[in-house]
Short mmCIF file of C-alpha atoms and ligand atoms in Angstrom, two decimals:
data_model
loop_
_atom_site.label_atom_id
_atom_site.label_comp_id
_atom_site.label_asym_id
_atom_site.label_seq_id
_atom_site.Cartn_x
_atom_site.Cartn_y
_atom_site.Cartn_z
CA MET A 1 -10.36 -25.19 14.10
CA SER A 2 -8.90 -22.16 12.45
CA ASN A 3 -6.45 -21.97 9.61
CA TYR A 4 -3.31 -19.95 10.06
CA ASN A 5 0.09 -18.96 8.68
CA TRP A 6 3.17 -17.76 10.51
CA CYS A 7 4.32 -14.28 9.50
CA HIS A 8 6.82 -14.71 6.66
CA ASN A 9 9.22 -11.97 7.77
CA PRO A 10 12.24 -14.00 8.95
CA ASP A 11 12.86 -11.35 11.62
CA CYS A 12 9.29 -11.11 12.94
CA HIS A 13 10.33 -12.90 16.13
CA LYS A 14 13.07 -10.33 16.82
CA ILE A 15 10.67 -7.40 17.11
CA GLU A 16 10.05 -6.53 20.74
CA THR A 17 6.30 -6.27 21.34
CA GLN A 18 4.08 -7.68 24.08
CA SER A 19 2.05 -9.53 21.43
CA ARG A 20 5.08 -11.70 20.58
CA VAL A 21 5.95 -12.75 24.14
CA ARG A 22 5.25 -16.41 24.88
CA GLY A 23 6.24 -18.75 27.71
CA SER A 24 6.47 -18.22 31.43
CA GLY A 25 9.02 -17.50 34.14
CA ASP A 26 12.59 -17.64 32.87
CA ASN A 27 11.51 -19.41 29.67
CA LYS A 28 9.97 -16.45 27.84
CA VAL A 29 10.54 -15.97 24.11
CA LEU A 30 9.56 -13.58 21.34
CA ARG A 31 7.64 -15.68 18.82
CA THR A 32 6.72 -15.08 15.18
CA ILE A 33 3.16 -13.74 14.89
CA LYS A 34 0.50 -16.31 14.01
CA ILE A 35 -1.94 -15.04 11.38
CA ASN A 36 -5.50 -16.33 11.35
CA THR A 37 -6.34 -16.77 7.65
CA ASP A 38 -10.05 -17.32 8.32
CA ARG A 39 -10.68 -13.68 9.18
CA GLN A 40 -12.74 -11.91 6.54
CA TRP A 41 -11.49 -8.30 6.51
CA ASN A 42 -8.52 -9.03 4.26
CA LYS A 43 -8.98 -12.61 3.20
CA ASP A 44 -6.92 -13.81 0.22
CA THR A 45 -4.57 -10.84 0.31
CA ILE A 46 -0.90 -10.36 1.16
CA TRP A 47 -2.02 -10.06 4.80
CA ASP A 48 -2.46 -13.83 4.89
CA TYR A 49 1.37 -13.94 5.04
CA PHE A 50 2.52 -10.85 6.92
CA CYS A 51 1.40 -9.56 10.30
CA ASN A 52 1.85 -5.85 9.41
CA ASN A 53 3.44 -3.34 7.01
CA ASN A 54 6.76 -3.42 8.82
CA CYS A 55 7.11 -7.19 8.38
CA LEU A 56 5.96 -7.05 4.74
CA PHE A 57 8.48 -4.37 3.80
CA SER A 58 11.30 -5.95 5.82
CA PHE A 59 10.69 -9.14 3.84
CA LEU A 60 10.53 -7.29 0.50
CA ASN A 61 13.74 -5.43 1.27
CA LYS A 62 15.61 -8.54 2.40
CA PHE A 63 14.45 -10.65 -0.58
CA ARG A 64 14.14 -7.87 -3.19
CA GLN A 65 16.30 -9.66 -5.75
CA GLU A 66 14.36 -12.92 -5.46
CA VAL A 67 11.05 -11.03 -5.60
CA ALA A 68 12.17 -9.16 -8.74
CA ASN A 69 13.27 -12.46 -10.32
CA ILE A 70 9.78 -13.96 -9.92
CA ARG A 71 8.62 -11.83 -12.84
CA PRO A 72 11.49 -9.93 -14.47
CA VAL A 73 10.65 -6.62 -16.19
CA ASN A 74 13.21 -5.92 -18.92
CA LYS A 75 11.28 -3.34 -20.92
CA PRO A 76 8.57 -0.85 -20.12
CA SER A 77 4.92 -1.62 -20.81
CA GLU A 78 2.63 0.87 -22.52
CA THR A 79 -1.10 1.47 -22.42
CA PRO A 80 -2.67 3.35 -25.37
CA ILE A 81 -4.56 6.41 -24.11
CA GLN A 82 -6.49 9.43 -25.31
CA VAL A 83 -5.73 12.77 -23.72
CA GLU A 84 -8.54 15.31 -23.86
CA LYS A 85 -8.17 18.89 -22.71
CA THR A 86 -11.33 20.86 -21.99
CA LYS A 87 -11.70 24.46 -20.90
CA TYR A 88 -14.10 25.42 -18.14
CA GLU A 89 -14.95 28.42 -16.04
CA SER A 90 -13.47 28.33 -12.58
CA HIS A 91 -12.61 30.93 -9.96
CA ARG A 92 -10.01 31.77 -7.40
CA TYR A 93 -10.15 34.03 -4.39
CA LYS A 94 -8.12 37.20 -4.15
CA TRP A 95 -7.39 38.84 -0.81
CA THR A 96 -8.64 42.40 -0.54
CA ASP A 97 -8.79 44.97 2.27
CA SER A 98 -12.41 44.00 2.92
CA GLY A 99 -11.95 40.19 2.82
CA THR A 100 -11.84 38.14 -0.36
CA GLU A 101 -13.01 38.69 -3.89
CA ARG A 102 -14.08 35.92 -6.24
CA VAL A 103 -12.12 36.18 -9.49
CA PRO A 104 -13.21 34.08 -12.48
CA TYR A 105 -10.71 32.50 -14.85
CA GLN A 106 -10.67 29.91 -17.59
CA ALA A 107 -9.19 26.66 -16.34
CA THR A 108 -8.12 23.56 -18.27
CA ARG A 109 -9.09 20.05 -17.33
CA THR A 110 -7.01 17.16 -18.68
CA THR A 111 -8.82 13.84 -18.96
CA ILE A 112 -6.92 10.65 -19.70
CA SER A 113 -8.93 7.67 -20.91
CA LEU A 114 -7.91 4.25 -22.17
CA LYS A 115 -8.14 3.82 -25.92
CA ASN A 116 -10.54 1.11 -27.03
CA SER A 117 -8.49 -1.46 -28.85
ZN1 LIG B 1 5.49 -10.28 11.40
#
């Protein structure tokens, strides 16, 4: 027996796709997508609760205030870093009448690393 969830987008069953059609004859319905939570490719992720990106973002948009209230952010967070700039020889190509010409120049590489605390 497999474990499953129903897609949590409250409007999942209003999206017109063949995969949602259930029933027979004149008793057909569009049904919320059933998600098998035993599959391995994305086990223990948000995809245990939403059948696709559209349903995830519809849910987030509809319940944005409630989602934000789960963990309010009232001030920015900061991560101490070190910024190191190093010069290195690079080149660019310049168009000429006979094709391209390799032109050297000194480039700058910026490396950001986390400060050891
Ligand atoms: Zn869905």
